[in-house]
Every structure is written in C-alpha cells, then in structure tokens.
Coordinates of C-alpha atoms and ligand atoms in Angstrom, one line a residue:
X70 CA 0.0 0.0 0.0
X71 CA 2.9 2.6 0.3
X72 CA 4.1 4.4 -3.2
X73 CA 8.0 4.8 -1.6
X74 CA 10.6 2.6 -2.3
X75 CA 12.1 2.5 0.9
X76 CA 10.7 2.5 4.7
X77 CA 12.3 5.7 5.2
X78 CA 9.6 7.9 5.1
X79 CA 7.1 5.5 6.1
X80 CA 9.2 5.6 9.6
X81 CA 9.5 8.8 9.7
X82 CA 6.0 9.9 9.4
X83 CA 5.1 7.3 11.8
X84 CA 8.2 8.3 14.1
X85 CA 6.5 12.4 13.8
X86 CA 3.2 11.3 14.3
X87 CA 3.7 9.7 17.7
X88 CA 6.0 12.3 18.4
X89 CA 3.6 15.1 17.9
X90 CA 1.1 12.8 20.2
X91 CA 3.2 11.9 23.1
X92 CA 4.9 15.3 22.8
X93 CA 1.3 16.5 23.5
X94 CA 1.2 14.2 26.7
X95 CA 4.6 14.8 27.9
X96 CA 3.0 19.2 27.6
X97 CA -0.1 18.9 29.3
X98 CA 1.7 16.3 32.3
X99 CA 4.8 19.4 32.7
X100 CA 2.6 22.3 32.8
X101 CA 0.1 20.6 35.2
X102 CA 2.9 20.2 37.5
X103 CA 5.6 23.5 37.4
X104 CA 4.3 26.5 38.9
X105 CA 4.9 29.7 37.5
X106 CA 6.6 32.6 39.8
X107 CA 3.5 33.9 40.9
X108 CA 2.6 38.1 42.3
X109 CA 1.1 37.6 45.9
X110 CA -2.1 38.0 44.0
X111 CA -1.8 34.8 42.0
X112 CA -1.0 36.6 38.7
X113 CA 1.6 36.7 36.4
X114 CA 2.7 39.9 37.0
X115 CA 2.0 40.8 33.3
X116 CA -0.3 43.9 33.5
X117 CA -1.9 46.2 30.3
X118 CA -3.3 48.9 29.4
X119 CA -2.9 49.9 33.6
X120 CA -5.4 47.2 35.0
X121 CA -5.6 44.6 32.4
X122 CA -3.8 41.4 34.2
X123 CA -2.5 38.0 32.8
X124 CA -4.1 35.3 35.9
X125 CA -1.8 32.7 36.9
X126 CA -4.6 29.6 36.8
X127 CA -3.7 26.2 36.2
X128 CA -5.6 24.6 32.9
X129 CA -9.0 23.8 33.6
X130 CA -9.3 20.0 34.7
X131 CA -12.1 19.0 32.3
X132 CA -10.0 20.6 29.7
X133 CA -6.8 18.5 30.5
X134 CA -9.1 15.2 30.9
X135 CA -10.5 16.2 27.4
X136 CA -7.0 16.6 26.0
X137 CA -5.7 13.3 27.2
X138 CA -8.7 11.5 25.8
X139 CA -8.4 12.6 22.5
X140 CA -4.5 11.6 22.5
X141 CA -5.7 8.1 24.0
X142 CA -8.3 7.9 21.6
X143 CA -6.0 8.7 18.4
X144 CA -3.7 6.5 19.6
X145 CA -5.8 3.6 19.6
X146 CA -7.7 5.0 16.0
X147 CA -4.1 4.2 14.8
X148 CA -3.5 0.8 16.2
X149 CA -6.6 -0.4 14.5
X150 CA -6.5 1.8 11.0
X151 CA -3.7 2.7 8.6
X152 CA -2.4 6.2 9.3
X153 CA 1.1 5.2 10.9
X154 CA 3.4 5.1 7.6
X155 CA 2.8 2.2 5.8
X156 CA 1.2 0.2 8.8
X157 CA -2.4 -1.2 7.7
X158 CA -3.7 -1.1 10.8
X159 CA -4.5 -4.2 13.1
X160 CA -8.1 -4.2 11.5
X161 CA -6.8 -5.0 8.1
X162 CA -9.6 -1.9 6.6
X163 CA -8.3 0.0 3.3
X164 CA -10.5 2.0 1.4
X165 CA -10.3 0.2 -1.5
X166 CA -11.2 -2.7 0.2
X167 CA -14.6 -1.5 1.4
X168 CA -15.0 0.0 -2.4
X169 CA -14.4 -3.2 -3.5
X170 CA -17.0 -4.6 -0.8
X171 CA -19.2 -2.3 -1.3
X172 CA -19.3 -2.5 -5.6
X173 CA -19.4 -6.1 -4.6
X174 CA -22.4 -6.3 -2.2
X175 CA -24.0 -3.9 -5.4
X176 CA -23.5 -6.2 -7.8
X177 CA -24.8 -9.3 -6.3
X178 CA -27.6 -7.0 -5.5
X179 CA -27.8 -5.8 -8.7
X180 CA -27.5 -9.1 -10.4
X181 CA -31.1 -11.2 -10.5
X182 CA -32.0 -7.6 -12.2
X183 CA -29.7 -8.2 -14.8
X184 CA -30.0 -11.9 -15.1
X185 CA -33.6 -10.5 -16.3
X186 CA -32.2 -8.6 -19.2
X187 CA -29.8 -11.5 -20.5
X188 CA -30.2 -12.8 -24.2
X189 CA -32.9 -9.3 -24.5
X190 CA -32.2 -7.7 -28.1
X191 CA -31.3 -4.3 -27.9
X192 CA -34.5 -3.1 -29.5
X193 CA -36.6 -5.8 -26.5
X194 CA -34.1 -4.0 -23.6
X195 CA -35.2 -0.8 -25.4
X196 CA -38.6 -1.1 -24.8
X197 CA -38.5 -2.5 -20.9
X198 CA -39.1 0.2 -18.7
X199 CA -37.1 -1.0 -16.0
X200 CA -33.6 -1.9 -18.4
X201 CA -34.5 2.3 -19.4
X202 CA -34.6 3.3 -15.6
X203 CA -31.5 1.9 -15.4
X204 CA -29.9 3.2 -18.2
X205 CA -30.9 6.5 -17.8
X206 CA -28.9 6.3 -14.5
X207 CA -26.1 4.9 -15.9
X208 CA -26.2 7.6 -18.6
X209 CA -26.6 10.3 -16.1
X210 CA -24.3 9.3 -13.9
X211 CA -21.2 8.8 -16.6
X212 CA -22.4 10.1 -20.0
X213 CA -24.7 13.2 -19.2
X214 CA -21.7 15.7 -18.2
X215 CA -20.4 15.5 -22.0
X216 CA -23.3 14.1 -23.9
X217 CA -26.1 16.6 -22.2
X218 CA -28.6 15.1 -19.9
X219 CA -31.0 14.8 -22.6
X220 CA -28.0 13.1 -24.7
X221 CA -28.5 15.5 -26.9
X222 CA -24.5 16.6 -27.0
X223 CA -23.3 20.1 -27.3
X224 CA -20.5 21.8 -29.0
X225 CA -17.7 18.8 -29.8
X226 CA -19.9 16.5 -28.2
X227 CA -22.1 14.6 -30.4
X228 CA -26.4 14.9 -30.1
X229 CA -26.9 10.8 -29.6
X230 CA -30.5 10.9 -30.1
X231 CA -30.4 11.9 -33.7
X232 CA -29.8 10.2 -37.0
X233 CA -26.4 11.2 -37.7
X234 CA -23.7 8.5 -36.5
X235 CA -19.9 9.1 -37.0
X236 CA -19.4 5.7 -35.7
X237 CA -23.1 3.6 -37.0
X238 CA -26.0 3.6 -34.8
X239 CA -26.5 -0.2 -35.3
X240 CA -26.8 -1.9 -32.0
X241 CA -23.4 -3.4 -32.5
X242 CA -21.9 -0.3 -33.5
X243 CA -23.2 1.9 -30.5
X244 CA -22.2 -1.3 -28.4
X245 CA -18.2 -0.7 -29.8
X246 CA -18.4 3.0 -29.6
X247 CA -19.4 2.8 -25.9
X248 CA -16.9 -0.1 -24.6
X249 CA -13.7 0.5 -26.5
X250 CA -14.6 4.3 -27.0
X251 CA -13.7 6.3 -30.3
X252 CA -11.1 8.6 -31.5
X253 CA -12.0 10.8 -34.5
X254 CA -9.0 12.3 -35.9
X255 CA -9.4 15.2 -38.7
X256 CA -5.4 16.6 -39.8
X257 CA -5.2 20.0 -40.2
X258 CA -5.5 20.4 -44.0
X259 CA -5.1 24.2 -44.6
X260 CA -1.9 23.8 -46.5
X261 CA -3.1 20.9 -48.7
X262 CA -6.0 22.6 -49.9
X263 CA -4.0 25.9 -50.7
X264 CA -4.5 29.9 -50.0
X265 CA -6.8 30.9 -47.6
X266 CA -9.1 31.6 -50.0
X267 CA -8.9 28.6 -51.6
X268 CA -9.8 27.3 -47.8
X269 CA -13.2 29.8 -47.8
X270 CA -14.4 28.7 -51.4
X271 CA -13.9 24.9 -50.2
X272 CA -15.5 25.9 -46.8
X273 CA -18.6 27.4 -48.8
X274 CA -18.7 24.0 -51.4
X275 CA -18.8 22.4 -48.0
X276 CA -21.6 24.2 -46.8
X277 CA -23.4 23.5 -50.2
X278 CA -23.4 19.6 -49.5
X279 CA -26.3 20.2 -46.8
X280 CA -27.8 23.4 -48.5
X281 CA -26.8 25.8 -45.8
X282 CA -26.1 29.1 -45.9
X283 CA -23.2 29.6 -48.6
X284 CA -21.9 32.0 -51.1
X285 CA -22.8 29.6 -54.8
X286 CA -19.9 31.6 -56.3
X287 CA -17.1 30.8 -54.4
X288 CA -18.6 26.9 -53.5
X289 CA -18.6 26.8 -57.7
X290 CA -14.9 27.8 -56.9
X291 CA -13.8 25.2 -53.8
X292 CA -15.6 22.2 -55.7
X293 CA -12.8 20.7 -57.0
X294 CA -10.5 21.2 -53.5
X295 CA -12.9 18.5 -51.9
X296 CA -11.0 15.5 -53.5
X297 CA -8.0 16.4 -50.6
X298 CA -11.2 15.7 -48.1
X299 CA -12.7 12.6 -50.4
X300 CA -10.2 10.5 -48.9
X301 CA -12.4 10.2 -45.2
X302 CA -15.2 12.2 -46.1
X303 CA -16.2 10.3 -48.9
X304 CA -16.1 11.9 -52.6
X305 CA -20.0 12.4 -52.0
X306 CA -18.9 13.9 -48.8
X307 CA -21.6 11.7 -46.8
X308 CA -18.8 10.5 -44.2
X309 CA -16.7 7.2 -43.5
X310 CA -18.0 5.0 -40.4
X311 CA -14.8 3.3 -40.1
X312 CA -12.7 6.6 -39.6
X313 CA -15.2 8.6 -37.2
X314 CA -15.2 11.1 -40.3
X315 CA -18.8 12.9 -40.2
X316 CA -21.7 12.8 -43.2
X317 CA -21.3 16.4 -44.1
X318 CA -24.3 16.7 -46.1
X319 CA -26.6 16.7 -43.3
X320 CA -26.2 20.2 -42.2
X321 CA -25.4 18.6 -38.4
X322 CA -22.5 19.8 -37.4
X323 CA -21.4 19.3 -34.0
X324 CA -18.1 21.1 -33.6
X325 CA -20.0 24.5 -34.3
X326 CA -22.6 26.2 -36.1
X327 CA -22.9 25.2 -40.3
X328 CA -21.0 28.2 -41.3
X329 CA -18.0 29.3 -43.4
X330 CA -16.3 30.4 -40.1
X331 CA -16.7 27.2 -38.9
X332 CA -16.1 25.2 -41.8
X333 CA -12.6 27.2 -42.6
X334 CA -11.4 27.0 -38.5
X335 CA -12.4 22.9 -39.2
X336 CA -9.9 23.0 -42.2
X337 CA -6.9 24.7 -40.8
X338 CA -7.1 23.5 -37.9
X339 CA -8.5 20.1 -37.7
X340 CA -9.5 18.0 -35.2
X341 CA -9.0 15.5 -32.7
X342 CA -12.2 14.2 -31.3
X343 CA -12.1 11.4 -28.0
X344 CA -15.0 9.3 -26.5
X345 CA -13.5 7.5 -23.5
X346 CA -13.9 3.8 -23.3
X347 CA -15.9 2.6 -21.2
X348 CA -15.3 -1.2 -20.8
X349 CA -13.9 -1.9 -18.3
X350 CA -16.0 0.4 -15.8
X351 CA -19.1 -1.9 -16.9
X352 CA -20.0 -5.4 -16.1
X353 CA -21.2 -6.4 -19.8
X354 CA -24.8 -6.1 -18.7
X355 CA -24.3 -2.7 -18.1
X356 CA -23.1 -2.4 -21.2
X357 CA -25.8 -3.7 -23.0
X358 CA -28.3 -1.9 -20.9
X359 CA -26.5 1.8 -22.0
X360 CA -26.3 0.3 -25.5
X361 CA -30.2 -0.2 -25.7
X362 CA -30.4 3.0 -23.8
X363 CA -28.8 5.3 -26.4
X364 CA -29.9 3.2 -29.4
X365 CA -33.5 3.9 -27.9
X366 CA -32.8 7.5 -28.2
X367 CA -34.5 8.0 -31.6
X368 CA -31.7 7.6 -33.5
X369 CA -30.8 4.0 -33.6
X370 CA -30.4 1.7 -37.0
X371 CA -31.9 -1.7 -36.8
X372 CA -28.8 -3.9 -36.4
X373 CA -26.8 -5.1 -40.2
X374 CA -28.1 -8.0 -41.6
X375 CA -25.6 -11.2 -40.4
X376 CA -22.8 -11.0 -43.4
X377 CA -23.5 -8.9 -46.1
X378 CA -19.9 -9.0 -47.2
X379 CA -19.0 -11.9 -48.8
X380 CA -22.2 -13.9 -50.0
X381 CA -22.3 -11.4 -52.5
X382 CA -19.1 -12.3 -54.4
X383 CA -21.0 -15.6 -54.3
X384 CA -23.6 -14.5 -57.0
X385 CA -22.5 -13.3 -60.5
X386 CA -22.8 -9.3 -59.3
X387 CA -20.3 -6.8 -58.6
X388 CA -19.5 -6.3 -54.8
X389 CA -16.5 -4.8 -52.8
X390 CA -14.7 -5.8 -49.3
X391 CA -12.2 -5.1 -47.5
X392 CA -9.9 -7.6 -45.9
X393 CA -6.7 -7.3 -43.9
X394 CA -6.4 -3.9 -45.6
X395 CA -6.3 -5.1 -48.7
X396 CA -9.9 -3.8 -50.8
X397 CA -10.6 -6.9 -53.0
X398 CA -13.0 -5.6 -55.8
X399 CA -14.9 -8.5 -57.6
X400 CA -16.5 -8.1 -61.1
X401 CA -19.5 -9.9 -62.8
X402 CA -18.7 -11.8 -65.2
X403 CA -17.1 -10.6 -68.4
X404 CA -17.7 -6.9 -67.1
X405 CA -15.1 -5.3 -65.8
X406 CA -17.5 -2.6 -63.7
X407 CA -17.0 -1.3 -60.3
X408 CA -19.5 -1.8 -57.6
X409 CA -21.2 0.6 -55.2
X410 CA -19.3 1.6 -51.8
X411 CA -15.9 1.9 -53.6
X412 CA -15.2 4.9 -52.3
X413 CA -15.3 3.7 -48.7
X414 CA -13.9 1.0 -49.3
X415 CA -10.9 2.8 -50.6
X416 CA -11.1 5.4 -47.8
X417 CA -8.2 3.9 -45.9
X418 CA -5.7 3.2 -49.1
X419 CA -6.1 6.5 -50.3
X420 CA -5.4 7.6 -46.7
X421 CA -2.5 5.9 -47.0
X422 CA -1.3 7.4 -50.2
X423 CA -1.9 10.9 -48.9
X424 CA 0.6 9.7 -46.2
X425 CA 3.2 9.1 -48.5
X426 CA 2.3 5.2 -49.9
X427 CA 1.9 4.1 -53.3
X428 CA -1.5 2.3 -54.3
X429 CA -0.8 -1.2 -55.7
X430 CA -3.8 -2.6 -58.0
X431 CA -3.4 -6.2 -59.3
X432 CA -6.0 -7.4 -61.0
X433 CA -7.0 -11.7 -61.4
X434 CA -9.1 -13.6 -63.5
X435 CA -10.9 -16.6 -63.4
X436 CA -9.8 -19.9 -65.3
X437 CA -12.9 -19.9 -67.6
X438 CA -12.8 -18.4 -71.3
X439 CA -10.0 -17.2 -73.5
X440 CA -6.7 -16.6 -72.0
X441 CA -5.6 -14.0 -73.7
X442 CA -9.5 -12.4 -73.8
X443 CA -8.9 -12.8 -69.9
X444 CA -5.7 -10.8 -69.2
X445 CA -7.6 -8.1 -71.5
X446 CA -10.3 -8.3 -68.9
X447 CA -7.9 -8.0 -66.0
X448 CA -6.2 -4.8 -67.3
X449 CA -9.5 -3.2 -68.3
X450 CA -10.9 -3.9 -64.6
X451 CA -7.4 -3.0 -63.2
X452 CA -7.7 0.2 -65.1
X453 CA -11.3 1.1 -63.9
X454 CA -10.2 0.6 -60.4
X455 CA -7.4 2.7 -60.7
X456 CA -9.9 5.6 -62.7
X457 CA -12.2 5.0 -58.9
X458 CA -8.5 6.0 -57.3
X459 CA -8.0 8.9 -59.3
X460 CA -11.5 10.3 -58.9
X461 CA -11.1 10.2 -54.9
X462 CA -7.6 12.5 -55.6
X463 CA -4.9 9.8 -55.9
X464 CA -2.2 11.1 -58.3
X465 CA -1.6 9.0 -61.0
X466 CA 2.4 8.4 -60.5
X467 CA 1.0 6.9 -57.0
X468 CA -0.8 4.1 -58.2
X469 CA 1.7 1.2 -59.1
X470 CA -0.3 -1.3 -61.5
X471 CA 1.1 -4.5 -60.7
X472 CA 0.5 -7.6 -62.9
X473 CA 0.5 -10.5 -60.7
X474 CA 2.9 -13.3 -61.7
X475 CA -0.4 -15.9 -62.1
X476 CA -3.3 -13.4 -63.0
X477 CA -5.8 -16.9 -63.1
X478 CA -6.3 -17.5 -59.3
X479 CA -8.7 -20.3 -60.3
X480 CA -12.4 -21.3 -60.8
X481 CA -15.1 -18.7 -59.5
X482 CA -16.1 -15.5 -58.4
X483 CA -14.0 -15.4 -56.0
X484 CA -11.2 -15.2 -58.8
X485 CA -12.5 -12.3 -60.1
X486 CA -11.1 -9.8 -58.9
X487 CA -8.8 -6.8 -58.7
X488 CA -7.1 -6.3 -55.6
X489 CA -5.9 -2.9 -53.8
X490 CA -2.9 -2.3 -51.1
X491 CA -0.9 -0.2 -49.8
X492 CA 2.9 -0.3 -50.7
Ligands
HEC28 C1 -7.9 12.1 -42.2 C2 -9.3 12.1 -42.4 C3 -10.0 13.4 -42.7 C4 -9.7 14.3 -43.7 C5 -8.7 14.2 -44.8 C6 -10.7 15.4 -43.6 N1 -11.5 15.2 -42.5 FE1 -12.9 16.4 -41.9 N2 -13.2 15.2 -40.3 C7 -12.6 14.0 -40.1 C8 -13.0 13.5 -38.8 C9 -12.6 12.2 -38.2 C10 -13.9 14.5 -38.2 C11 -14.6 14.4 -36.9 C12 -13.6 14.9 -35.9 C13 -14.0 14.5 -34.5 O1 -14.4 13.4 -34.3 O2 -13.8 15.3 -33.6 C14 -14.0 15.5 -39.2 C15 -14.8 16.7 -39.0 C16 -15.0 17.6 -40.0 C17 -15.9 18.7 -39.9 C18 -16.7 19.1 -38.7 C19 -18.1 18.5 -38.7 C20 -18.9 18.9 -37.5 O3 -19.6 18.0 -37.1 O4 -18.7 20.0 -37.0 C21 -15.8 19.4 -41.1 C22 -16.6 20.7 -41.4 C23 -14.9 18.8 -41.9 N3 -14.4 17.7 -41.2 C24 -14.5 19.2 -43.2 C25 -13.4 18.6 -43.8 C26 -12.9 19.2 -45.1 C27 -13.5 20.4 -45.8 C28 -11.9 18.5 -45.4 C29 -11.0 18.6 -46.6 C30 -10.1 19.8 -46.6 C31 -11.7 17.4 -44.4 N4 -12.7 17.6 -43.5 C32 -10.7 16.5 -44.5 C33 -11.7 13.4 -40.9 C34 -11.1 14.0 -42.0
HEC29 C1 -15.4 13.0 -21.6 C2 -16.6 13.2 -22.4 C3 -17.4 12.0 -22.8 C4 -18.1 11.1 -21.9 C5 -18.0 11.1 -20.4 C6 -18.8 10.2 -22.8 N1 -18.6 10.5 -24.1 FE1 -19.5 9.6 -25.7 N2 -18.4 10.7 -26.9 C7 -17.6 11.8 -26.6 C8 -17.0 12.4 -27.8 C9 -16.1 13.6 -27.8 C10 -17.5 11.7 -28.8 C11 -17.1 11.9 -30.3 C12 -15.9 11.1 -30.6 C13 -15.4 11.5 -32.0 O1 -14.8 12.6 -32.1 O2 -15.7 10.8 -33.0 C14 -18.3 10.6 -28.3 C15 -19.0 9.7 -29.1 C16 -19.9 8.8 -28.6 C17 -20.7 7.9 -29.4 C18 -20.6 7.7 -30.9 C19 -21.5 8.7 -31.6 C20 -21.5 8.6 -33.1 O3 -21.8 9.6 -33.7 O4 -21.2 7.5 -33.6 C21 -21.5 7.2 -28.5 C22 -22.5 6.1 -28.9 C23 -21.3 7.7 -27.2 N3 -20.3 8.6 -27.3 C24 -21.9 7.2 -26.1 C25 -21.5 7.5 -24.8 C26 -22.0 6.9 -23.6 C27 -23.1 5.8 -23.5 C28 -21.3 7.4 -22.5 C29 -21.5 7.1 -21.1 C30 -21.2 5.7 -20.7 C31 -20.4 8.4 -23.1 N4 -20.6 8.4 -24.4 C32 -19.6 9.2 -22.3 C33 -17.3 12.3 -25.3 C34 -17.8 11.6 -24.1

C-alpha cells in the first residue's frame, strides 16, 4: 500500500506522528505540575493597558481530561486503522477494500435484475421500462456531463439521439463505440488545400453539400479542392463509419454552427475528437443496458443484416470488401465494372497514399474463357479501379499497376477480382 521505495519515510512519518502525540502528553503532564513565579495576587505579574492582568490559573481539569482523551483515543484509532506510515492497521480496513466490498455487495444486488435482461435484443431492452430506468442512470451518472442530460451533446460533443452517427448507430456499432470508445482524428489540412481563399471557397462548397447558408460563387470555386477531403469524407462527402469522419451533407454539425467560419477553423485546424472507453467500468450487462439506452434514443439503425460482405461475391454481381487492408473488388462476369461503396472501401488506401504510400492494384481472373481475352479483362478492370483511385484524388504516379505473376487465381467469383494495397 505505500508508493515509496524505501521504509524511510514510512518511519519517519510514523516516528512524527507519535511524536507530535506523546509530545502533547509529555505538555499537558509538565505544565500541570511546574508552577509559574507567581505576584502575591496569584497573577503573572503581566499587566496592560494599567489594570488589564494575565491570571496565573492552572488549565481547567475537564480541559486536560479532554485533552488526554483525545491523544488516547488517536492513539488507539491508529493501532486499528492505517495512518502510521505504511502500517495497515491491526483491522486489516483500506478504502479500497470496502469499495471493492461495497461494488461487490451492489453487484450481487444488482444481479437477479440483470439476469432479467440477459439474451434481451437491444431493441426488446429498449422497450423494458425497467432496463431504461436503469440506463438512464447509468447515462446520467457517466455520460450526461459530456453528452447533455437529454443526450443530446453540445459543442464537440455529439447529439446521440439523432440520426447522424460518426461511428453507425447499429446496436453493434453503439455497443463498440461505448466499450472500446472512439477517436475521431481530422489533420489539419489548410496547407493541402492551398490559400486561404482557396480554404473559404472549399468551406462554402462544403456548406453547399447540406444546402446551408453559402456564397454559390465561391462553392462553384472550392468544388474541385474537396477530393483532398474525399479520402475520409467520402467523394459524395456523406462520411466514412470506419474513420469517425462525419456525413457532411446533413447540415449537423457538431463542432460548431454550419458556417463558413466554422467550416474554414475545421480545415486549418483540424481536429482530434475522443470518447473514453468505457469497458472496463461496466459489467457487460451494463453495457448492453446503455447500449439499448442510447440506441432507444430515436436515432438508432436496426442492427446489419448477419454477413453482407462476402455472399455477394458468391452471385454473379459486382460487390467490394475489405480484408486485412487489402480492398478486394470483384466483377460480374465478363464486365469489368466497379461496384457501389468503392469509395469507402478505398477510404483507408487513399489515406495511405496521402501519407506518403503508393496504391498497388493487381487485377486476377478466373480460369474460364479465353486466356488472352482474360488478361484483357484484368487490365480493363485494373484500369477502372485505378480511374475509382484517381477520382477520390490519388495522383496517377502513386498508383503502381502491378501484374500479378499468375493473374488466373482459379475457378469462381471469388477469382474475379482486382485487388488494392498499400505499398
Ligand atoms: C484524415 C481524415 C480526414 C480528412 C482528410 C478530412 N477530414 Fe474532416 N473530419 C474528419 C473526422 C474524423 C472528423 C470528426 C472529428 C472529431 O471526431 O472530432 C472531421 C470533421 C470535420 C468537420 C466538422 C463536422 C462537424 O460536425 O462539426 C468538417 C466541417 C470537416 N471535417 C470538413 C473537412 C474538409 C472540408 C476536409 C478537406 C479539406 C476534411 N474535413 C478532411 C476526418 C477527416
Ligand atoms: C469526456 C466526455 C465524454 C463522456 C463522459 C462520454 N462521451 Fe461519448 N463521446 C464523446 C465524444 C467527444 C465523442 C465523439 C468522438 C469523435 O470525435 O468521434 C463521443 C461519441 C460517442 C458515441 C458515438 C457517436 C457517433 O456519432 O457515432 C456514442 C454512442 C457515445 N459517445 C456514447 C456515450 C455513452 C453511452 C457514454 C457514457 C457511458 C459516453 N458516451 C460518455 C465524449 C464523451
């Protein structure tokens, strides 16, 4: 329980203490017994102000009895609790220990309420008035002092009870955003976007996502500065889930009021944005309790269907997933189109390339059909991929098309497929 190294101090705090205490003793048993030189007239002989005299009285009896208790007493308070040094006490108490009791004893309390709750959907605990009660507790208690006791957020602090989600508002989403909490990082970007007027024309094409307020002329002008804020805002500037990186088209905006001021402080300046996790403060009951809670909030999305992903390469349609960082595109057959949700998919690689990496796309084809027709088909789809790059603001002389040694990785739609990652 000490924080020094060495017994050193621990000693010599306990050493004072007792010093201070029997020091105290030792006062009150002298002073009871010597006798000051005394006038005739039992005072001092101290006199003021002409008639003003300092008595020579011993210290009231009830006083000294007092005294000596309360040195007793502390002197036994110490034997029993920690306060000498580092010695717990002869009790064995710690205040972490009757926490500990105490969360404990809540708990087990707590726990038939919860064993009530278990295997409840989000949208079922949403709707039980007593899983509610609780959560609005729980939110009050640890949520309501950023997010607004109406969880409706405030400046930096976003409103949870609309339908604008940097994170998702699926159950599981709102579940990950409350245990392992969220970082939203914006770089300032001022310099990659150019002068500062360039910075007020972009601010004002922002502003035109979501209709605000804005000046048409110089949005007409920013428009084509938006590709350095494709790469996590999305070229359609409706936000990226998996980097915290808000819809702007909403006109919610929740680090200040939808206008250019704003806007052009955003650019310059950027932004680092930090929910604190709350997983390990929660039993996981709790957790889906404030889950429900927040999802019930009026803004919540119905939880993803199980596995969208990768049943659709499975049919003869275009799809797109990302894997270990590497965005695998797959194609129909014969067609070399691109499917929808490229540009999040690519969010991270271009990301990437803004830090500095090049963009490798390798493109593979299926065994079926024509050899030669095939590596056609491979560079055409390789080439529309790399088109999808340069329309979210990657420089050509960044992507690096790679022919893989074996284009034909086999039979399938799995085969299909162009892949992109960073190098
Ligand atoms: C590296 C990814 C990234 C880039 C590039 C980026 N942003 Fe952001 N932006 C974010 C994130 C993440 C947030 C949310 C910050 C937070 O969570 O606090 C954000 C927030 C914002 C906001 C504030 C929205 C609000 O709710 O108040 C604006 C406006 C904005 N970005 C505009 C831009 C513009 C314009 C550009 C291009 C110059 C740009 N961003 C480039 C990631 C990015
Ligand atoms: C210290 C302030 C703070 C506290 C306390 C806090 N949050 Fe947050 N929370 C934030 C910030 C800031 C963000 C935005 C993070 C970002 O920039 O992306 C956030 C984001 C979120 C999000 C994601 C919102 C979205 O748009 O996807 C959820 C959900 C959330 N908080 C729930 C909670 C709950 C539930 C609690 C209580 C257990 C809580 N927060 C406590 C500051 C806080």
């Amino acid at each position: 329980m000490s924080d020094f190294t060495s017994n050193f101090w621990s000693i010599y705090i306990a050493g004072a203490t007792l010093l201070g205490i029997f020091g105290c003793l030792a006062l009150l048993w002298i002073s009871g017994k010597t006798k000051a030189m005394t006038a005739s007239d039992n005072t001092t002989g101290h006199v003021w102000d002409g008639d003003l005299r300092e008595m020579n009285n011993p210290l009231p009896r009830w006083w000294v009895g007092l005294f000596v208790i309360t040195c007793l007493f502390s002197l036994a308070y110490l034997y029993l609790y920690p306060g000498l040094g580092s010695y717990a006490g002869s009790l064995g108490w710690s205040q972490t220990g009757q926490f500990d009791k105490e969360v404990a004893r809540g708990n087990e309390q707590s726990a038939p309420i919860y064993a009530a709750f278990a295997g409840k959907s989000t949208e079922a605990l949403s709707k039980d008035p007593q899983a509610m009660a609780i959560g609005d507790r729980l939110f009050m208690n640890n949520c309501a002092q950023c997010h607004g006791s109406d969880a409706r957020g405030s400046t930096g602090f976003p409103n949870l009870t609309d339908a604008q989600w940097n994170w998702g508002g699926t159950p599981e989403q709102i579940h990950a955003s409350i245990t392992n909490g969220r970082t939203g990082i914006m770089t300032p970007m001022g310099a990659a976007v150019g002068t500062a007027e360039d910075v007020r024309n972009l601010a004002n094409h922002v502003l035109s996502l979501s209709k605000s307020p804005h000046d048409s002329t110089r949005a007409n002008l920013g428009r084509d500065k938006f590709v350095t804020c494709a790469a996590c805002h999305g070229a359609d500037g409706k936000g990226n889930q998996a980097l915290g990186a808000p819809n702007l088209t909403t006109g919610v905006f929740t680090h200040g009021p939808g206008v250019e001021a704003h806007i052009v402080n955003m650019i310059n300046n950027g932004k680092t944005g930090v929910m604190p996790a709350w997983g390990a403060k929660f039993t996981p009951e709790q957790l889906n309790v404030l889950t429900a809670y927040v999802w019930g909030k009026g803004g919540g999305v119905p939880p993803a269907p199980a596995a969208v992903a990768a049943p659709a390469a499975a049919q003869d349609a275009a799809s797109v997933v990302v894997e270990d960082g590497v965005v695998k595109f797959y194609f129909a057959t014969g067609k070399a189109e691109i499917a929808a949700g490229a540009d999040k998919a690519l969010a991270e690689v271009v990301a990437g390339v803004q830090a500095g990496k090049k963009a490798v796309v390798s493109g593979y084809v299926d065994s079926t059909g024509n050899a030669a027709q095939n590596e056609e088909l491979a560079k055409q789809r390789a080439f529309a991929v790399r088109d999808q790059l340069k329309a979210l603001g990657v420089a050509e002389d960044m992507i690096e098309l790679s022919k893989p040694g074996d284009i034909d990785a086999g039979a399938g739609a799995q085969a299909r497929r162009v892949e992109v990652k960073l190098g």
